[in-house]
């Protein structure tokens, strides 16, 4: 039986280029997991093992690794920072107990940090903050602390103060112990000395230490009382209070350093052990029964309880599909049969491995609190629950956003069709936010994703990993249609040809539903004019028609269909007859109901240097953007706006040109809104041309 109190399941998340992967590398070096540190900019980082990651210097997949520190086992997941891969962050946070948010010392709280922080708040993950890159020009620890308060509305608990800034940054002062940690060799994280606080910092240290103690003691009434009487709590008492407050999400212990120069990483590791929760201290996951209703029970972290495990990521490698799984309760042994509650089928566990980036260690069994990769799973996908077949239950499934952009692809040589199909199938299993569809009119293969970079990387993976070269079409926006008017109508389907015929008559009302309601069906039929057994066929038939709107062939949203009355024939009526009547009614009535084209609107968050703000705002206005807010920061201005996706293609290149390479932006889907008439006409025309070609 493992001692779970010494386990920490943590993730490292941040904005692009804040230094997550470099921080992970230093942690692995310090914990003795690797002996030579690889650098991101050299394309040699341990956790960035994909070719695409090494070339671009960004993290795409969450990599899992485990290591030891101070007698504790740390399971670490290094997550991507780029906006198109937030789904990776989201599903990693779902299974983690704690996190380290890395912020850049000069960039501060950047757009993507905000999104990741919001995800972490939703998942209620305890976090510590590491302000990195304090050796950079323009780095300011105190300014980042202030931004965390203002932008993230979080409460940072400052645990260390930096000694020197920019080129003179040499170490940190630990406020609890009043000791200075000075690193002398930037290449060796272990060459440091602990000395007294520098003379010129004593007053500053005392001021911040007082703030730290005042915030911490609020967690324990007895210690607070002692403190108010003038007795300073011991370091152990303070640590106990800080741990309690961190797990309750009341504040976030904040550290600083420079991972690249090997300064300040030990303090972060100590904080992970001291303040982040172990698997038993986190709120247990609620269980649901097979029908998806909450059962009132929880998956408690206990190896003696029935098995509950969540598959949170699928990764294909040379050994076959790896299913990354977090075990919440119970035990998994090699060769066990487990029930996938989503498919209702049992799966046999082929092998269990503990991951270290792309190398692995075989295990015989794993238990509650572990994060492992399973081999041999055939039908398990991201978000599925694995449970004990004798005592099944489901954990809350993960919800993934719908893709907003699609691109047509075709293999360069015709023989590559089959190969491309197999490769795309694997990629869809790995990434739930990536979808593949076939355009019915033109027969083209469409890939759909969360943004341009997302699809760009997928095409690159097709080429490198699977050896399929493809030609790409123009990016297509995922438009939708809706109706604006209420309409009452009637349709009768009659067909008589020797033997039993077909008969179904429906009187119905079609009207716009609430925004984001999707599809609503109601029946007001009384007296059995349309027998109840046919209602389901009518509801399903209308829903199946909504996949293709009547304006430009895009899916229809937010419609309410009310069955008012109708008639049936004792012999000739059937579910099929009413289904045909409904489909014909759809084609008859929807065009009369004031169909309108909707386009996806994106939440855009742009960072611009002060000199270029006017140009950036002018450009967003030209792109039909609605400016929501402007916030001036130390290094520039954050502009938040809503803008249609159709106008945002290639925006990053344009922004960099306007701001001489200093601008940044992030974008995520917000909602659907009506298209202006001139844009709608253009889209309808293009759709008609595509249809005509087919």
mmCIF file of C-alpha atoms in Angstrom, residues 481-485 549-551 556 590-597:
data_model
loop_
_atom_site.group_PDB
_atom_site.id
_atom_site.type_symbol
_atom_site.label_atom_id
_atom_site.label_comp_id
_atom_site.label_asym_id
_atom_site.label_seq_id
_atom_site.Cartn_x
_atom_site.Cartn_y
_atom_site.Cartn_z
ATOM 1 C CA UNK A 481 -28.289 29.335 -39.855
ATOM 2 C CA UNK A 482 -31.331 30.251 -37.792
ATOM 3 C CA UNK A 483 -34.873 31.553 -38.313
ATOM 4 C CA UNK A 484 -36.304 34.910 -37.316
ATOM 5 C CA UNK A 485 -40.083 34.479 -37.792
ATOM 6 C CA UNK A 549 -30.101 24.626 -43.556
ATOM 7 C CA UNK A 550 -32.035 25.859 -46.577
ATOM 8 C CA UNK A 551 -30.051 29.076 -47.117
ATOM 9 C CA UNK A 556 -29.649 25.217 -38.347
ATOM 10 C CA UNK A 590 -38.151 26.816 -43.133
ATOM 11 C CA UNK A 591 -37.501 29.052 -46.201
ATOM 12 C CA UNK A 592 -40.631 31.045 -45.254
ATOM 13 C CA UNK A 593 -39.479 31.583 -41.674
ATOM 14 C CA UNK A 594 -36.969 34.384 -42.392
ATOM 15 C CA UNK A 595 -33.759 32.305 -42.460
ATOM 16 C CA UNK A 596 -30.691 34.185 -41.361
ATOM 17 C CA UNK A 597 -26.996 33.356 -41.600
#
